[in-house]
Structure formats: C-alpha cells, structure tokens
Amino acid sequence: KAGILLTDPFTRTTAAFSLSPGLLDNRLQINFNVKGMRTHNRFANRGAIGAALFFDPTQPVYDEGNAYGSYFTWLQNNGDPNPLAPANPLALLELRDDQSDVNRILLNGSADYRFGFLPDLRATLNLGYDYSKGQGTVNVPDYASFAYDAQNGGGEKTEYNQEKKNELLEFYLTYGKEFEKMRLEAMAGYSWQHFWYSDNFFSSNLAGTEVNEGDNAGELYLLSLFGRLNLTFSERYLLTLTLRRDGTSRFSPDARWGMFPSAAFAVKVIENGSGALSSLKLRLGYGVTGQQDVGGYYLYLPRYLASFDNARYQFGDEFVTTLRPEGYDYNIKWEETTTWNAAVDFGLLDGRLNGTLEGYIRQTDDLINFIPVPAGTNLTNFINTNVGNMVNRGVELTLNGTLLQADDFNWDFGFNATWNQNEITKLTASDDPTYQGVLVGGISGAVGNTIQIHSVGYPANSFYVFEQVYDENGKPIEGLYVDRNGDGQINSEDLYRYKKPQPDLFLGFNSF
C-alpha cells in the first residue's frame, strides 16, 4: 500500500486460524485463535513536509552533476551545504532509506465450563500471548546534503532490533441465581499480566565513526483480584458492588498494591409506560480507579547510567567511564481517581425520544508530577512523585430519537452535549503560594520555549503568554506587550495565564 508521501509504502501479510469446539454436552466451550502477521515498512522522512513549506519554489528540484546526489542544495561560499537553509524535500525523501520488518504472533484461548452439579456456577479461563520481533535499518549516503559532515564523514548507518512480549492469564467464577423477588449475579476472579521488551541500536556515519548506541530492556507485572455483585429486587431496584485489588511491579513492595471499590444504585420509576413520559430511571454511582501507567518501569529503584564520553574521569593517561546515578522516589504510588455521579435516564413520547442527563465530580489524588526538588535532597533537580490533585466537574446530556417513522422509512437523530470544568488543586508536596507551576507545551523548532503551564487554581495546560497591546481600532500591535508588574521591562515576570485549549462545552449531532 502506497503512503501519502513518496517512499512511504506499507505491506502486511496476515494468516489466521480459529477453532471453537463444544465438549461434554456443550458444558465446556473452548475458543482458540491464532493470528500471524509480517509487516514491512519504509518510513518516509517526515521532515520533508516542513521542508516543502519553506523551500524556495523558484529553485529547481534537481541540479544535475552536483556533489549532493544531483538534488538542488543551498551552498555556502566554500561550496559546503548551508545548514541554515531549508533542505530539499525530495532529497530528504529519496536519500534516506529507513526500512523495518516486524513479525508478530497473537494467541488467544478461552475455556468456559458450566458445572453439571451446579448449573448456575460457571468457570472461565482466558489465556493470551502477544509476541513481536522487529529489525530495521536506516541508510543515508555520505553525499546527502542534510547528513553532510566535512570533518567526521557524513551519511548515516543505523541498525536496530526490538522484541516485545505480553502474556495474560485470567480466571474467574460466575454465579447467577433467580429467586422469587430477587436476582443475584456474583463474580470473583484473578488476573496476571506480564509485559517485557528489549531493544538495541547502533548508529554511525559512513566513515565508521560511532555516533550513538544503546541497549534497553524492561519488564512489568500486573496482578489483580476482583469481584462483583449484582442484586436486582422486584425488577425495580438495582445494586452493583465491585472491588478490585491491583498490584504493579512499577512501584515498591510497600506501595504497589491499591484497593479500588465502586458502588452503583438505580431505581426504575417508570418502565414500558406510555404517553409523554414512557420510562424513567434514577441512578447514583461512586467509584475509585487507579492509574499506574505513568512512564518508566522502575521509578522507585536507584538506577545508574553510563556517563557520556565527554564526562569520563581521568586516571593518569586513561579516561574511565563512570556510572551516573538517576533520581528516584521509593514512595511513589498509584494515582487514584474518585468519581461521584448522579443520572436520570428517561423516555418520552412512547419511547420515540430517549435520553440521559448526568452530573459528575471526578477527583484525582496523588497525581504524579515532574517537580523540582531542593538541591542535595536527591540525585537530580527534578523528580516524578505524587504531589498533585485535580478535579473535573461536569454535566452530560445525551438524546436519541426518531423524527419520522413509516413502513419503509425511518429518520433517526442523536445529540450529545458535555460541559466540563477542570481545575488543578495541588501541585507540590507542601503548600507553596510562590510556586509558579509546571511549564509544558513546548514550541516546535527547537527554540526551548513553552506556551502552557500547569498551575494550582487553573485548568490543566492553561496558556502562559504575554498580554498583547492593541491599538484604538482593536488590532494587535506587533511586538508590544503589557508590563504587568510595572518594573519597566518585559520579561518572564510579565507572563500570565490566559484561557485554555480545552473547550467548556462539547456538542455532537448525528442523523441517519
């Protein structure tokens, strides 16, 4: 399959097999699936998109006979490529050969057994295995202007390999029983999941000078014990209780387990009615969820990395590579989000219009944040740790209905609206009114500046900018900003928080 850019083809070969027998008078249902894939990619140089925007359209693409692959190149007075000029976009595409091959196998098996002596009891086992292995190369000739290096030899040669593995084991028991005025459904189970990866790469120029190399490996375990109880009384009152105990190897033995309960209650006030109000259901809910996927598999462990070549230590005539300690937080733990919600489900006009109106409060505690730490208290100036709290408050409205209905024609529509207010309520381990916040939203182009900020009392990702000065006609005056602190100069002390990227209101509509 051809890509949008030149030199961006994609090829995938897939084979699959499924088997679903029933045994023991169909009390045992088995499902087995296997799928294999081989994928070949050639990755186009995405930098060609930006280069095409800035390249001078009056210049030719080709320059036959020049030293840089016959592609037009801006030159300096000494004949070398000008590194500050826009690169030739076609040269970026055709002179960079970046290819990879990935083999992947997916295995999934499940067994569902209904006990003969107790038909209301069922056991389910799920097994999963996902393995992939890939390798790739990047080759750029030494005459490519964008990889030119007169001193060390240009071009690029990179080789990389990667393996990934994801294993899953899940087992649970389900029990369902009907009584005279009550229905009971219960479930309890165990889940085990293992993630593993390994990758390495080596990069050099065509003169053989090593530019970069690295090896990485890691693994992660997730364990869960979970249970759920559903009770229905008189087909009118519904109660659901759940409890999860999740553990992750991402955190220390003292902090790796979290307990996450939830409860929901509903009342069917009107069901299968007629007239203006044909159905009405009231719901209340409470739940706690955990988040451990916060980047890095070993955030709580001391880690040591080999120093850079320019940071080696000299012993006599020999320069020795040292080990550089990384910052860590042994006490880092789960983020927890607690949600309270209340909702009304309704049906109008004999069920031709159905909708839900729901309000919620979502409080996230122990939000993991990358914050500065006092000098000498850790092995780094910044660290990932639990310091943040954030709250979201909102209302959601969903409507689905039938505008026209005939024997051979229906016209249905859907509408949804969500109002959400987001606020960060804590960002530091202790209250610090002077703490500015966390600068985010880096500006592209390697300028090193940001345009957004996380601050207490404001929405996440608020814009952090200078206040524009406008003329008497309301037009902005270029390069002129308000001196907000009145010190006679414009600098970072004059930045202020101005609006946010997320809208307060989301609207959606469909018709079919």
Short mmCIF file of C-alpha atoms in Angstrom, two decimals:
data_model
loop_
_atom_site.label_atom_id
_atom_site.label_comp_id
_atom_site.label_asym_id
_atom_site.label_seq_id
_atom_site.Cartn_x
_atom_site.Cartn_y
_atom_site.Cartn_z
CA LYS A 1 0.00 0.00 0.00
CA ALA A 2 1.41 3.37 -1.02
CA GLY A 3 1.64 6.05 1.63
CA ILE A 4 0.74 9.72 1.41
CA LEU A 5 4.40 10.65 0.98
CA LEU A 6 6.84 9.27 -1.57
CA THR A 7 8.99 6.41 -0.24
CA ASP A 8 6.34 5.53 2.35
CA PRO A 9 4.97 2.10 1.27
CA PHE A 10 3.43 -0.37 3.69
CA THR A 11 2.99 -4.14 3.25
CA ARG A 12 1.29 -6.58 5.61
CA THR A 13 0.78 -10.33 5.24
CA THR A 14 -1.67 -11.96 7.64
CA ALA A 15 -2.75 -15.53 8.38
CA ALA A 16 -5.34 -16.55 10.98
CA PHE A 17 -6.89 -19.73 12.37
CA SER A 18 -9.83 -20.20 14.74
CA LEU A 19 -11.29 -23.22 16.50
CA SER A 20 -14.42 -23.27 18.70
CA PRO A 21 -15.45 -26.78 19.79
CA GLY A 22 -18.08 -27.66 22.38
CA LEU A 23 -17.41 -30.64 24.68
CA LEU A 24 -19.14 -32.53 27.49
CA ASP A 25 -22.63 -31.94 26.13
CA ASN A 26 -21.62 -28.34 25.42
CA ARG A 27 -20.99 -27.64 29.09
CA LEU A 28 -17.41 -26.86 28.06
CA GLN A 29 -16.96 -24.25 25.35
CA ILE A 30 -13.45 -23.73 24.00
CA ASN A 31 -12.26 -20.92 21.75
CA PHE A 32 -8.80 -20.84 20.23
CA ASN A 33 -7.47 -18.15 17.91
CA VAL A 34 -4.06 -17.68 16.37
CA LYS A 35 -3.02 -14.85 14.09
CA GLY A 36 0.34 -14.22 12.47
CA MET A 37 1.46 -11.04 10.76
CA ARG A 38 4.51 -9.91 8.86
CA THR A 39 4.79 -6.18 8.26
CA HIS A 40 7.23 -4.32 6.07
CA ASN A 41 7.55 -0.54 6.26
CA ARG A 42 9.64 2.02 4.56
CA PHE A 43 9.31 5.19 6.60
CA ALA A 44 9.38 8.44 4.69
CA ASN A 45 11.32 11.32 6.19
CA ARG A 46 8.53 13.39 7.78
CA GLY A 47 10.84 16.40 7.80
CA ALA A 48 10.10 16.71 4.09
CA ILE A 49 6.67 18.15 4.90
CA GLY A 50 8.10 21.15 6.72
CA ALA A 51 10.93 21.45 4.20
CA ALA A 52 8.41 21.68 1.36
CA LEU A 53 6.71 24.60 3.10
CA PHE A 54 9.92 26.60 3.41
CA PHE A 55 11.75 25.58 0.24
CA ASP A 56 12.07 28.30 -2.40
CA PRO A 57 9.56 27.36 -5.15
CA THR A 58 11.55 29.30 -7.76
CA GLN A 59 14.51 26.92 -7.42
CA PRO A 60 14.76 23.65 -9.36
CA VAL A 61 14.43 20.33 -7.53
CA TYR A 62 17.33 18.78 -9.44
CA ASP A 63 20.81 20.15 -10.12
CA GLU A 64 22.41 17.63 -12.45
CA GLY A 65 26.03 16.85 -11.75
CA ASN A 66 26.37 18.49 -8.34
CA ALA A 67 28.11 16.69 -5.49
CA TYR A 68 24.94 16.09 -3.46
CA GLY A 69 23.11 13.45 -5.46
CA SER A 70 22.07 15.91 -8.20
CA TYR A 71 19.49 17.49 -5.88
CA PHE A 72 19.47 21.27 -5.67
CA THR A 73 21.22 22.39 -2.48
CA TRP A 74 21.85 25.81 -0.99
CA LEU A 75 25.61 26.24 -0.60
CA GLN A 76 27.96 28.35 1.47
CA ASN A 77 30.82 30.33 -0.09
CA ASN A 78 33.18 27.37 0.40
CA GLY A 79 30.86 25.02 -1.51
CA ASP A 80 29.58 23.14 1.55
CA PRO A 81 25.82 22.79 2.13
CA ASN A 82 24.30 25.64 4.10
CA PRO A 83 22.93 24.04 7.32
CA LEU A 84 20.64 27.04 7.98
CA ALA A 85 18.87 26.87 4.61
CA PRO A 86 15.75 24.74 4.02
CA ALA A 87 16.61 21.24 2.85
CA ASN A 88 15.48 19.91 -0.49
CA PRO A 89 12.28 17.96 0.37
CA LEU A 90 12.73 15.43 -2.43
CA ALA A 91 16.29 14.74 -1.31
CA LEU A 92 15.01 14.13 2.22
CA LEU A 93 12.60 11.53 0.86
CA GLU A 94 14.77 9.74 -1.68
CA LEU A 95 18.17 9.79 0.01
CA ARG A 96 17.01 8.43 3.37
CA ASP A 97 16.26 4.71 3.27
CA ASP A 98 14.52 3.79 6.56
CA GLN A 99 13.04 0.29 6.47
CA SER A 100 11.79 -2.21 9.04
CA ASP A 101 10.35 -5.72 9.17
CA VAL A 102 8.18 -6.89 12.06
CA ASN A 103 6.91 -10.41 12.72
CA ARG A 104 4.07 -10.74 15.21
CA ILE A 105 2.04 -13.64 16.56
CA LEU A 106 -1.17 -13.37 18.61
CA LEU A 107 -2.53 -16.36 20.53
CA ASN A 108 -5.76 -16.33 22.48
CA GLY A 109 -7.55 -19.20 24.13
CA SER A 110 -10.57 -19.36 26.39
CA ALA A 111 -12.48 -22.12 28.14
CA ASP A 112 -15.93 -21.67 29.64
CA TYR A 113 -17.25 -24.52 31.81
CA ARG A 114 -20.72 -24.84 33.30
CA PHE A 115 -20.77 -27.26 36.24
CA GLY A 116 -23.21 -30.15 35.88
CA PHE A 117 -23.96 -30.44 39.59
CA LEU A 118 -24.49 -26.68 39.89
CA PRO A 119 -25.62 -25.20 36.54
CA ASP A 120 -25.73 -21.68 37.97
CA LEU A 121 -21.95 -21.76 38.51
CA ARG A 122 -19.60 -21.15 35.61
CA ALA A 123 -15.79 -21.06 35.40
CA THR A 124 -13.95 -19.08 32.71
CA LEU A 125 -10.26 -19.16 31.81
CA ASN A 126 -8.66 -16.72 29.36
CA LEU A 127 -5.10 -17.04 28.10
CA GLY A 128 -3.35 -14.57 25.83
CA TYR A 129 0.07 -14.27 24.26
CA ASP A 130 1.34 -11.44 22.05
CA TYR A 131 4.91 -11.58 20.74
CA SER A 132 6.61 -9.41 18.15
CA LYS A 133 10.15 -9.17 16.86
CA GLY A 134 11.38 -6.49 14.54
CA GLN A 135 14.54 -5.18 13.00
CA GLY A 136 15.30 -2.20 10.86
CA THR A 137 17.97 -0.16 9.16
CA VAL A 138 18.47 3.47 8.25
CA ASN A 139 20.89 4.32 5.45
CA VAL A 140 21.81 7.78 4.22
CA PRO A 141 24.65 8.21 1.68
CA ASP A 142 27.56 10.47 2.56
CA TYR A 143 26.74 12.79 -0.35
CA ALA A 144 23.32 13.66 1.11
CA SER A 145 23.46 17.37 1.92
CA PHE A 146 21.31 17.02 5.06
CA ALA A 147 23.79 14.48 6.51
CA TYR A 148 26.95 16.29 5.41
CA ASP A 149 29.91 16.37 7.82
CA ALA A 150 33.19 17.52 6.27
CA GLN A 151 35.21 16.80 9.41
CA ASN A 152 34.00 13.37 10.52
CA GLY A 153 32.48 11.94 7.35
CA GLY A 154 28.83 12.24 6.51
CA GLY A 155 25.96 9.89 5.92
CA GLU A 156 24.27 7.60 8.39
CA LYS A 157 24.06 3.88 9.03
CA THR A 158 21.77 2.68 11.81
CA GLU A 159 20.68 -0.81 12.78
CA TYR A 160 18.10 -1.58 15.43
CA ASN A 161 16.27 -4.58 16.87
CA GLN A 162 13.27 -4.86 19.15
CA GLU A 163 11.34 -7.63 20.87
CA LYS A 164 8.07 -7.29 22.81
CA LYS A 165 6.02 -9.80 24.74
CA ASN A 166 2.66 -9.53 26.50
CA GLU A 167 1.27 -12.52 28.41
CA LEU A 168 -2.15 -12.75 30.06
CA LEU A 169 -3.83 -15.24 32.38
CA GLU A 170 -7.31 -14.54 33.69
CA PHE A 171 -9.60 -16.85 35.65
CA TYR A 172 -12.96 -16.08 37.22
CA LEU A 173 -16.08 -17.78 38.58
CA THR A 174 -19.58 -16.52 37.81
CA TYR A 175 -22.72 -17.45 39.72
CA GLY A 176 -26.26 -16.43 38.84
CA LYS A 177 -29.45 -17.34 40.69
CA GLU A 178 -33.10 -16.35 40.35
CA PHE A 179 -35.22 -16.09 43.49
CA GLU A 180 -38.88 -15.18 43.88
CA LYS A 181 -38.33 -11.41 44.05
CA MET A 182 -34.59 -11.14 43.63
CA ARG A 183 -31.94 -11.97 41.06
CA LEU A 184 -28.32 -12.43 42.15
CA GLU A 185 -25.20 -12.37 39.98
CA ALA A 186 -21.76 -12.73 41.53
CA MET A 187 -18.31 -12.89 40.02
CA ALA A 188 -14.82 -13.32 41.51
CA GLY A 189 -11.54 -13.72 39.72
CA TYR A 190 -7.80 -13.34 39.36
CA SER A 191 -5.73 -11.74 36.61
CA TRP A 192 -1.98 -11.92 35.86
CA GLN A 193 -0.25 -9.95 33.13
CA HIS A 194 3.39 -9.74 32.13
CA PHE A 195 4.98 -7.18 29.81
CA TRP A 196 8.56 -7.48 28.54
CA TYR A 197 10.61 -5.63 25.96
CA SER A 198 14.18 -5.50 24.73
CA ASP A 199 15.72 -3.23 22.12
CA ASN A 200 19.13 -2.15 20.91
CA PHE A 201 20.50 0.13 18.25
CA PHE A 202 23.81 1.20 16.78
CA SER A 203 24.32 4.31 14.69
CA SER A 204 27.40 5.58 12.88
CA ASN A 205 28.39 7.69 9.91
CA LEU A 206 29.71 6.03 6.78
CA ALA A 207 33.29 6.65 7.88
CA GLY A 208 32.64 4.20 10.72
CA THR A 209 32.65 6.81 13.47
CA GLU A 210 30.22 5.73 16.17
CA VAL A 211 27.53 8.34 16.73
CA ASN A 212 25.27 6.60 19.21
CA GLU A 213 24.37 3.19 20.56
CA GLY A 214 22.15 1.82 23.27
CA ASP A 215 20.54 -1.24 24.81
CA ASN A 216 17.31 -1.20 26.77
CA ALA A 217 15.22 -3.87 28.44
CA GLY A 218 12.42 -3.92 30.95
CA GLU A 219 9.52 -5.92 32.28
CA LEU A 220 6.37 -5.20 34.20
CA TYR A 221 3.91 -7.38 36.13
CA LEU A 222 0.28 -6.57 36.89
CA LEU A 223 -1.76 -8.69 39.32
CA SER A 224 -5.44 -8.26 40.15
CA LEU A 225 -8.02 -9.80 42.44
CA PHE A 226 -11.54 -8.66 41.61
CA GLY A 227 -15.15 -9.29 42.47
CA ARG A 228 -18.57 -8.01 41.52
CA LEU A 229 -22.06 -8.45 42.99
CA ASN A 230 -25.27 -7.52 41.16
CA LEU A 231 -28.59 -7.59 43.01
CA THR A 232 -31.97 -6.88 41.42
CA PHE A 233 -35.05 -6.56 43.64
CA SER A 234 -38.55 -6.85 42.20
CA GLU A 235 -37.16 -5.93 38.75
CA ARG A 236 -37.09 -2.35 40.01
CA TYR A 237 -34.17 -1.75 42.35
CA LEU A 238 -30.64 -2.48 41.14
CA LEU A 239 -27.49 -2.57 43.25
CA THR A 240 -23.96 -3.22 41.96
CA LEU A 241 -20.90 -3.56 44.18
CA THR A 242 -17.38 -4.14 42.87
CA LEU A 243 -13.95 -4.38 44.45
CA ARG A 244 -10.52 -4.63 42.87
CA ARG A 245 -7.14 -5.11 44.45
CA ASP A 246 -4.46 -4.34 41.88
CA GLY A 247 -0.72 -4.70 42.18
CA THR A 248 2.06 -3.47 39.92
CA SER A 249 5.80 -4.09 39.91
CA ARG A 250 6.21 -0.47 38.79
CA PHE A 251 6.08 0.62 42.45
CA SER A 252 7.94 -0.55 45.55
CA PRO A 253 6.72 -3.53 47.64
CA ASP A 254 5.40 -1.04 50.20
CA ALA A 255 3.26 0.85 47.65
CA ARG A 256 2.49 -1.49 44.78
CA TRP A 257 -0.99 -2.58 45.88
CA GLY A 258 -4.12 -0.48 45.60
CA MET A 259 -7.73 -1.09 46.64
CA PHE A 260 -10.42 0.25 44.30
CA PRO A 261 -14.11 -0.09 45.27
CA SER A 262 -17.21 1.06 43.44
CA ALA A 263 -20.96 1.03 44.01
CA ALA A 264 -23.99 1.90 41.92
CA PHE A 265 -27.69 2.05 42.76
CA ALA A 266 -30.61 2.53 40.37
CA VAL A 267 -34.39 2.71 40.62
CA LYS A 268 -36.73 2.08 37.71
CA VAL A 269 -39.51 4.55 38.46
CA ILE A 270 -41.38 4.00 35.18
CA GLU A 271 -40.76 1.15 32.75
CA ASN A 272 -42.54 0.31 29.50
CA GLY A 273 -45.01 3.11 30.06
CA SER A 274 -46.94 5.10 27.51
CA GLY A 275 -47.70 8.72 26.86
CA ALA A 276 -45.48 11.73 27.38
CA LEU A 277 -43.21 10.03 29.94
CA SER A 278 -42.77 6.38 28.96
CA SER A 279 -39.73 5.47 31.10
CA LEU A 280 -37.78 6.92 34.00
CA LYS A 281 -34.73 5.56 35.80
CA LEU A 282 -32.68 7.23 38.54
CA ARG A 283 -29.02 6.33 39.09
CA LEU A 284 -26.33 7.06 41.68
CA GLY A 285 -22.73 5.95 41.42
CA TYR A 286 -19.42 6.04 43.25
CA GLY A 287 -16.11 4.53 42.22
CA VAL A 288 -12.36 4.67 42.64
CA THR A 289 -9.97 3.76 39.83
CA GLY A 290 -6.19 3.54 39.87
CA GLN A 291 -3.56 4.66 37.39
CA GLN A 292 -0.07 3.18 37.36
CA ASP A 293 0.94 3.69 33.72
CA VAL A 294 2.97 6.81 34.43
CA GLY A 295 6.11 6.22 32.37
CA GLY A 296 9.11 4.14 33.33
CA TYR A 297 9.11 0.63 34.78
CA TYR A 298 11.45 1.28 37.71
CA LEU A 299 10.57 4.68 39.15
CA TYR A 300 11.21 3.56 42.74
CA LEU A 301 14.61 1.93 42.19
CA PRO A 302 18.06 3.53 42.24
CA ARG A 303 19.36 3.50 38.67
CA TYR A 304 22.81 4.13 37.26
CA LEU A 305 23.63 5.05 33.68
CA ALA A 306 26.99 5.08 31.95
CA SER A 307 28.32 8.61 31.61
CA PHE A 308 28.73 10.38 28.30
CA ASP A 309 32.14 10.29 26.65
CA ASN A 310 32.75 13.95 27.46
CA ALA A 311 32.09 13.26 31.17
CA ARG A 312 34.62 10.47 31.70
CA TYR A 313 37.07 10.71 34.61
CA GLN A 314 40.81 10.74 34.05
CA PHE A 315 43.11 8.35 35.94
CA GLY A 316 46.63 9.04 34.74
CA ASP A 317 46.59 8.70 30.97
CA GLU A 318 43.33 6.76 30.91
CA PHE A 319 39.79 8.15 30.76
CA VAL A 320 37.33 5.93 32.63
CA THR A 321 33.58 5.79 32.02
CA THR A 322 31.71 6.45 35.26
CA LEU A 323 28.22 5.50 36.42
CA ARG A 324 25.80 8.39 36.76
CA PRO A 325 23.01 8.00 39.36
CA GLU A 326 19.43 8.84 38.41
CA GLY A 327 16.85 10.41 40.70
CA TYR A 328 14.12 8.21 42.14
CA ASP A 329 11.28 8.18 44.65
CA TYR A 330 10.87 4.98 46.66
CA ASN A 331 7.44 6.08 47.90
CA ILE A 332 5.82 6.72 44.52
CA LYS A 333 2.38 5.06 44.38
CA TRP A 334 -0.90 4.76 42.49
CA GLU A 335 -2.78 7.76 41.24
CA GLU A 336 -6.39 7.48 42.39
CA THR A 337 -9.47 8.98 40.74
CA THR A 338 -12.72 9.07 42.70
CA THR A 339 -15.92 9.68 40.75
CA TRP A 340 -19.37 10.56 42.06
CA ASN A 341 -22.21 10.70 39.57
CA ALA A 342 -25.99 11.07 39.51
CA ALA A 343 -28.09 10.49 36.42
CA VAL A 344 -31.61 10.36 35.05
CA ASP A 345 -32.48 8.06 32.14
CA PHE A 346 -35.79 8.93 30.50
CA GLY A 347 -38.03 8.04 27.60
CA LEU A 348 -40.59 10.41 26.11
CA LEU A 349 -43.43 10.17 23.60
CA ASP A 350 -43.92 6.40 23.83
CA GLY A 351 -40.18 5.81 23.59
CA ARG A 352 -39.58 7.82 20.42
CA LEU A 353 -37.21 10.10 22.33
CA ASN A 354 -34.74 8.67 24.86
CA GLY A 355 -32.08 10.47 26.80
CA THR A 356 -29.75 10.67 29.77
CA LEU A 357 -28.85 13.65 31.92
CA GLU A 358 -25.83 13.01 34.14
CA GLY A 359 -23.77 15.12 36.50
CA TYR A 360 -20.38 14.09 37.84
CA ILE A 361 -17.47 15.12 40.02
CA ARG A 362 -14.14 13.43 39.30
CA GLN A 363 -11.38 13.98 41.87
CA THR A 364 -7.85 12.76 41.08
CA ASP A 365 -5.49 12.48 44.06
CA ASP A 366 -1.78 11.68 44.26
CA LEU A 367 -1.36 12.86 40.68
CA ILE A 368 2.18 12.09 39.60
CA ASN A 369 4.04 15.22 38.59
CA PHE A 370 7.57 16.02 37.47
CA ILE A 371 8.58 18.66 40.03
CA PRO A 372 11.79 20.40 41.15
CA VAL A 373 13.41 19.22 44.38
CA PRO A 374 15.79 21.13 46.67
CA ALA A 375 19.45 20.75 45.83
CA GLY A 376 21.11 17.91 47.70
CA THR A 377 17.89 16.07 48.61
CA ASN A 378 18.01 13.68 45.65
CA LEU A 379 20.26 12.74 42.76
CA THR A 380 18.51 15.08 40.34
CA ASN A 381 16.94 18.53 40.20
CA PHE A 382 13.54 17.18 39.10
CA ILE A 383 11.69 14.02 40.05
CA ASN A 384 8.46 12.13 39.35
CA THR A 385 6.44 11.90 42.56
CA ASN A 386 2.88 12.01 43.92
CA VAL A 387 2.07 15.65 44.62
CA GLY A 388 -0.88 16.69 42.50
CA ASN A 389 -4.65 16.83 42.89
CA MET A 390 -7.11 17.74 40.16
CA VAL A 391 -10.89 17.95 39.94
CA ASN A 392 -13.28 17.78 36.99
CA ARG A 393 -16.92 18.78 37.33
CA GLY A 394 -19.38 18.34 34.53
CA VAL A 395 -22.80 17.64 33.11
CA GLU A 396 -23.60 15.40 30.13
CA LEU A 397 -26.79 15.28 28.09
CA THR A 398 -27.50 12.56 25.52
CA LEU A 399 -30.61 12.41 23.32
CA ASN A 400 -31.61 9.79 20.74
CA GLY A 401 -34.88 9.86 18.90
CA THR A 402 -36.94 9.18 15.82
CA LEU A 403 -38.06 12.20 13.82
CA LEU A 404 -40.02 10.29 11.18
CA GLN A 405 -41.25 6.71 11.18
CA ALA A 406 -43.08 4.95 8.35
CA ASP A 407 -43.41 1.43 7.00
CA ASP A 408 -40.34 1.72 4.79
CA PHE A 409 -38.64 4.85 6.09
CA ASN A 410 -37.09 5.92 9.42
CA TRP A 411 -35.26 9.14 10.24
CA ASP A 412 -33.31 8.93 13.49
CA PHE A 413 -31.10 11.50 15.15
CA GLY A 414 -28.71 11.77 18.06
CA PHE A 415 -27.45 14.73 20.07
CA ASN A 416 -24.97 15.00 22.91
CA ALA A 417 -23.60 17.89 24.94
CA THR A 418 -20.92 17.85 27.63
CA TRP A 419 -19.92 20.72 29.88
CA ASN A 420 -16.72 20.18 31.86
CA GLN A 421 -14.75 22.38 34.25
CA ASN A 422 -11.20 21.36 35.09
CA GLU A 423 -9.05 22.73 37.93
CA ILE A 424 -5.71 21.76 39.43
CA THR A 425 -5.96 21.95 43.23
CA LYS A 426 -2.47 20.84 44.27
CA LEU A 427 0.95 20.53 42.63
CA THR A 428 3.54 20.50 45.41
CA ALA A 429 4.16 18.28 48.41
CA SER A 430 3.52 21.24 50.72
CA ASP A 431 1.54 24.42 50.16
CA ASP A 432 3.75 26.94 48.38
CA PRO A 433 1.93 30.07 47.14
CA THR A 434 5.09 31.20 45.33
CA TYR A 435 5.29 28.06 43.18
CA GLN A 436 4.72 29.12 39.59
CA GLY A 437 3.73 25.71 38.25
CA VAL A 438 4.97 23.27 35.64
CA LEU A 439 5.80 24.70 32.22
CA VAL A 440 4.50 22.50 29.39
CA GLY A 441 3.55 22.87 25.74
CA GLY A 442 6.96 23.10 24.11
CA ILE A 443 7.13 25.18 20.93
CA SER A 444 8.41 23.31 17.89
CA GLY A 445 11.56 24.37 16.13
CA ALA A 446 13.99 23.65 18.99
CA VAL A 447 13.55 27.13 20.44
CA GLY A 448 13.42 25.80 24.00
CA ASN A 449 10.34 27.85 24.93
CA THR A 450 6.94 26.76 26.20
CA ILE A 451 3.49 28.27 25.89
CA GLN A 452 1.43 26.43 28.52
CA ILE A 453 1.51 25.78 32.26
CA HIS A 454 0.03 23.60 35.00
CA SER A 455 -0.83 25.84 37.98
CA VAL A 456 -2.91 25.49 41.14
CA GLY A 457 -6.30 27.14 40.78
CA TYR A 458 -6.26 26.98 36.98
CA PRO A 459 -7.20 24.42 34.31
CA ALA A 460 -4.51 22.00 33.18
CA ASN A 461 -2.48 23.19 30.17
CA SER A 462 -3.51 26.84 30.59
CA PHE A 463 -1.83 29.14 28.08
CA TYR A 464 1.04 31.10 29.67
CA VAL A 465 1.71 34.12 27.48
CA PHE A 466 2.42 37.85 27.35
CA GLU A 467 -0.60 40.17 27.33
CA GLN A 468 -0.98 41.74 23.90
CA VAL A 469 -1.31 45.52 23.45
CA TYR A 470 -3.96 46.68 20.95
CA ASP A 471 -4.42 49.97 19.11
CA GLU A 472 -7.55 52.12 19.24
CA ASN A 473 -9.08 50.01 16.44
CA GLY A 474 -8.66 46.79 18.38
CA LYS A 475 -5.82 45.50 16.23
CA PRO A 476 -2.76 43.92 17.94
CA ILE A 477 0.46 45.92 17.87
CA GLU A 478 3.23 43.56 16.83
CA GLY A 479 5.94 43.04 19.46
CA LEU A 480 4.26 45.24 22.09
CA TYR A 481 3.11 43.67 25.36
CA VAL A 482 1.77 44.83 28.72
CA ASP A 483 4.26 45.39 31.55
CA ARG A 484 2.04 43.60 34.06
CA ASN A 485 4.32 44.00 37.09
CA GLY A 486 5.25 47.61 36.28
CA ASP A 487 9.03 47.18 36.52
CA GLY A 488 9.70 48.93 33.21
CA GLN A 489 10.77 45.84 31.28
CA ILE A 490 9.12 42.91 29.52
CA ASN A 491 10.38 39.54 30.73
CA SER A 492 9.10 36.22 32.10
CA GLU A 493 7.70 38.03 35.17
CA ASP A 494 5.04 39.54 32.90
CA LEU A 495 3.65 36.21 31.64
CA TYR A 496 0.11 35.41 32.69
CA ARG A 497 -2.37 32.54 32.44
CA TYR A 498 -4.79 33.18 29.60
CA LYS A 499 -7.58 30.76 28.75
CA LYS A 500 -7.05 27.09 27.92
CA PRO A 501 -7.07 24.73 24.91
CA GLN A 502 -9.98 22.58 26.14
CA PRO A 503 -13.45 24.00 25.44
CA ASP A 504 -16.00 24.26 28.24
CA LEU A 505 -18.72 22.75 26.06
CA PHE A 506 -18.63 19.86 23.60
CA LEU A 507 -21.53 19.35 21.18
CA GLY A 508 -22.23 16.45 18.85
CA PHE A 509 -25.01 15.65 16.42
CA ASN A 510 -25.77 12.79 14.04
CA SER A 511 -28.64 11.94 11.74
CA PHE A 512 -29.33 8.73 9.88
#
